Amino acid sequence: MPRLAFGGDYNPDQWDRDVWREDVRLMQRAGVNLVSLGIFSWSWIEPEQDRFDFSGLDEVIALLHEGGVAVDLATPSASPPPWFSAEYPDAEFVDHLGRRLGHGSRQGFCPSSPDYRRRTAVVANRLARRYGEHPAVVMWHVGNEIGGYNAHCHCPTSAEAFRHWLRDRHGDLDGLNRAWGTAFWSQRYSDWSQVRIPGATPGRVNPAQQLDHYRFASDELLDCYRTERDVLRRHSPGRPVTTNFMAGTFKWVDYCAWGQEVDLVTNDHYLVAADPEAHTGLAFSADLSRGIAGGRPWLLMEHSTSAVQWQPRNTAKRPGEMLRNSLAHIARGSDGACFFQWRQSDSGVEKWHSAMVPHGGESTRIWQEVVRLGAALRRIGEVAGSTVTGEVALLWDYENWWALELGGRPSVDLEYAAEAEAWHRAVWRQGVVCDVLPADVSAEVLSRYRLVLLPSHYLTTPGTVRALTAYVHGGGHLLVGPFSGLVDRDDRLHPGPFPGALRDLLGLTVDEFLPLREGAALTLDDGLTGRVWAEAVHPDGPDGAHGPEDPDGVDDKHGTVVDARFADGPAAGGPALLRRRAGAGLVRYAATRFEDSSLRTLLAGALDEAGVRSTAPGAGDGVEVVRRTAEDGRSWLFVLNHTDDAAEVACRGVELLSNATVTGLLTVAAGEVAVVRESGTSDVG
Ligand code: GAL
């Protein structure tokens, strides 16, 4: 593997042979060292069932090898060819209305189809046996963004697989009936054949059934991945196998669970063009990728050189923005920056999507910037393998994303990912790195953090409660958002008054949830502004006595303290922000969701109280500063100036892009980036 990977998806089957040679020449010019090859090449290498033709792929791999470009070889399972649908019509994808969706796009298959699994294993086998020992092939790329379009298939094969999965999970029908609470609305099952995938129904679907279906679907996709991975491992031992995630932006795959299954976490990220602060969303996705990777380096498998073609308005990146984006991912632990795709298509769905080699070729701004990026990555290659560690952790959980946003909740404005991102953004704005960790984290891992954030953690398991309690009692600070601690994994309420599983730790009782009308706001008596949500909360008294608020009976040592009250809104006069000492630590609870600027104030206070400082105090709004550190003690400060003004950051060392010595104050021009090897550390790598 190259030190820092640089390259992109390479789809040579779109082009004639002479273009392949030109591609390798241009890759060398730009310093490309890794391409993901053949992601959608199934019909190229197996034009008819069991007729394989590897001549094109042989030639391309040989050319790349001669040119010094390593290959991340893909299995083509993301896009079965038309012959597959003709041969196996039962393997086609069926949507929630029971409509069979045909080919002509990609991912048009049922993930539970035995025919699909068999045929993908056949192709993977042929590829691994042919290229598994090839010196150019350094990594395997299974499928592409698995489940992106076809996570929830509703065909009879899927339904049967769902029933098997439910048997494993619940044992027998009694277990299923209990877990799903089928006593309500007369949903008791008396035979397995009655159990269906929740599809179109006249009214709302049983939420526990829905949650199980989401879990099942993620597991089925994982089985597809494993089927191929195991074939690749058998015939190509020693080469890492991965598949590209969409961390934080794609809801239907539990990447926290999948993290254990890949040899290297890889992620795709595309900016939301309509969001002028999309770089904070980028940081969230990158920090989550690192969390899924257990803190180890990961790889940015796809982003775009400029515009995409699939959003409503596909704005181009501004000059310098691509470099900033790439280095922002690397700052947050990616060991490289790769793109979709190497050469811009001249036909097909993605011809208006930017690429490394644009339609206009070498004279274009984008190409010049690609060459500049390649040079930059060579200059900072020494950072590869180093890691990033935050002092703040935000706990993230796919099951919570699914459960919180099921229908039949107090408010549709309670959105899981948007709220987590808002909290993360507020920390980002304080110049602090926030690790985003899978929520089933141990108390030992939590103990490394000064502050832990738990925004709206609705579905709460005993393990999470134990870890959080031990963390707080050991001296940690915890901030919990509203509508947390309420249900178990079957969406059944935890016993006792709200907030159920978190009530003892938080030392408070929620009487009622009081969502706001659309767009409404409320104020707190400390001037902060809330939105979406209020709760009627009582702090619990000394010795954990639960009951109505006793304003004289609580103090900092013995009970829960009210820090701010609702000044208006449906809970006017009641507590809005509460605090309690527990063991050596501190828990805080927010009974509303906050406007962005208020959230920033709230989090600034929590960071301060926990003793967390900005990586570069005084760097200014919109200036991102992140440190990577190597085991041998070397460290690098990445400075990304997202503003239209020059920024100054106090540091010492060598700025690697310019090779300039920095003796105390680094100036980074508007929109520019810098990477400083901090002094006292030298390139021994
Ligand atoms: C990704 C996908 C690529 C390409 C890209 C365009 O989601 O993996 O194949 O379609 O989007 O932005």
PDB file of C-alpha atoms and ligand atoms in Angstrom, residues 9 39-40 106 144-145 149 244 246 268 270 302 304 308-310 340 350 353, ligand 1:
ATOM      1  CA  ASP A   9     -12.415   4.755  -9.253  1.00  0.00           C
ATOM      2  CA  ILE A  39     -16.238  -1.652  -9.687  1.00  0.00           C
ATOM      3  CA  PHE A  40     -18.977  -1.885 -12.323  1.00  0.00           C
ATOM      4  CA  ARG A 106     -27.445  -0.500 -10.739  1.00  0.00           C
ATOM      5  CA  ASN A 144     -19.841  -0.600  -3.971  1.00  0.00           C
ATOM      6  CA  GLU A 145     -21.699   1.315  -1.282  1.00  0.00           C
ATOM      7  CA  TYR A 149     -30.339   1.591  -3.450  1.00  0.00           C
ATOM      8  CA  ASN A 244     -16.762   1.564   0.906  1.00  0.00           C
ATOM      9  CA  MET A 246     -21.088   6.192   3.615  1.00  0.00           C
ATOM     10  CA  ASP A 268     -17.177   7.908   0.641  1.00  0.00           C
ATOM     11  CA  TYR A 270     -19.873  14.078  -0.892  1.00  0.00           C
ATOM     12  CA  GLU A 302     -14.476   8.539  -2.812  1.00  0.00           C
ATOM     13  CA  SER A 304     -15.482  14.613  -5.807  1.00  0.00           C
ATOM     14  CA  VAL A 308     -21.680  15.981  -8.441  1.00  0.00           C
ATOM     15  CA  GLN A 309     -24.654  15.409 -10.735  1.00  0.00           C
ATOM     16  CA  TRP A 310     -27.212  13.947  -8.326  1.00  0.00           C
ATOM     17  CA  PHE A 340     -15.090   9.100  -7.988  1.00  0.00           C
ATOM     18  CA  GLU A 350     -22.639  10.291 -14.490  1.00  0.00           C
ATOM     19  CA  HIS A 353     -20.251  14.426 -12.481  1.00  0.00           C
TER      20      HIS A 353
HETATM   21  C1  GAL B   1     -21.154   7.263  -5.082  1.00  0.00           C
HETATM   22  C2  GAL B   1     -20.950   5.975  -5.862  1.00  0.00           C
HETATM   23  C3  GAL B   1     -20.153   6.218  -7.127  1.00  0.00           C
HETATM   24  C4  GAL B   1     -20.676   7.417  -7.859  1.00  0.00           C
HETATM   25  C5  GAL B   1     -20.666   8.596  -6.924  1.00  0.00           C
HETATM   26  C6  GAL B   1     -21.127   9.891  -7.535  1.00  0.00           C
HETATM   27  O1  GAL B   1     -22.211   7.167  -4.195  1.00  0.00           O
HETATM   28  O2  GAL B   1     -20.260   5.025  -5.086  1.00  0.00           O
HETATM   29  O3  GAL B   1     -20.217   5.070  -7.938  1.00  0.00           O
HETATM   30  O4  GAL B   1     -21.978   7.176  -8.305  1.00  0.00           O
HETATM   31  O5  GAL B   1     -21.520   8.337  -5.838  1.00  0.00           O
HETATM   32  O6  GAL B   1     -21.107  10.945  -6.620  1.00  0.00           O
END
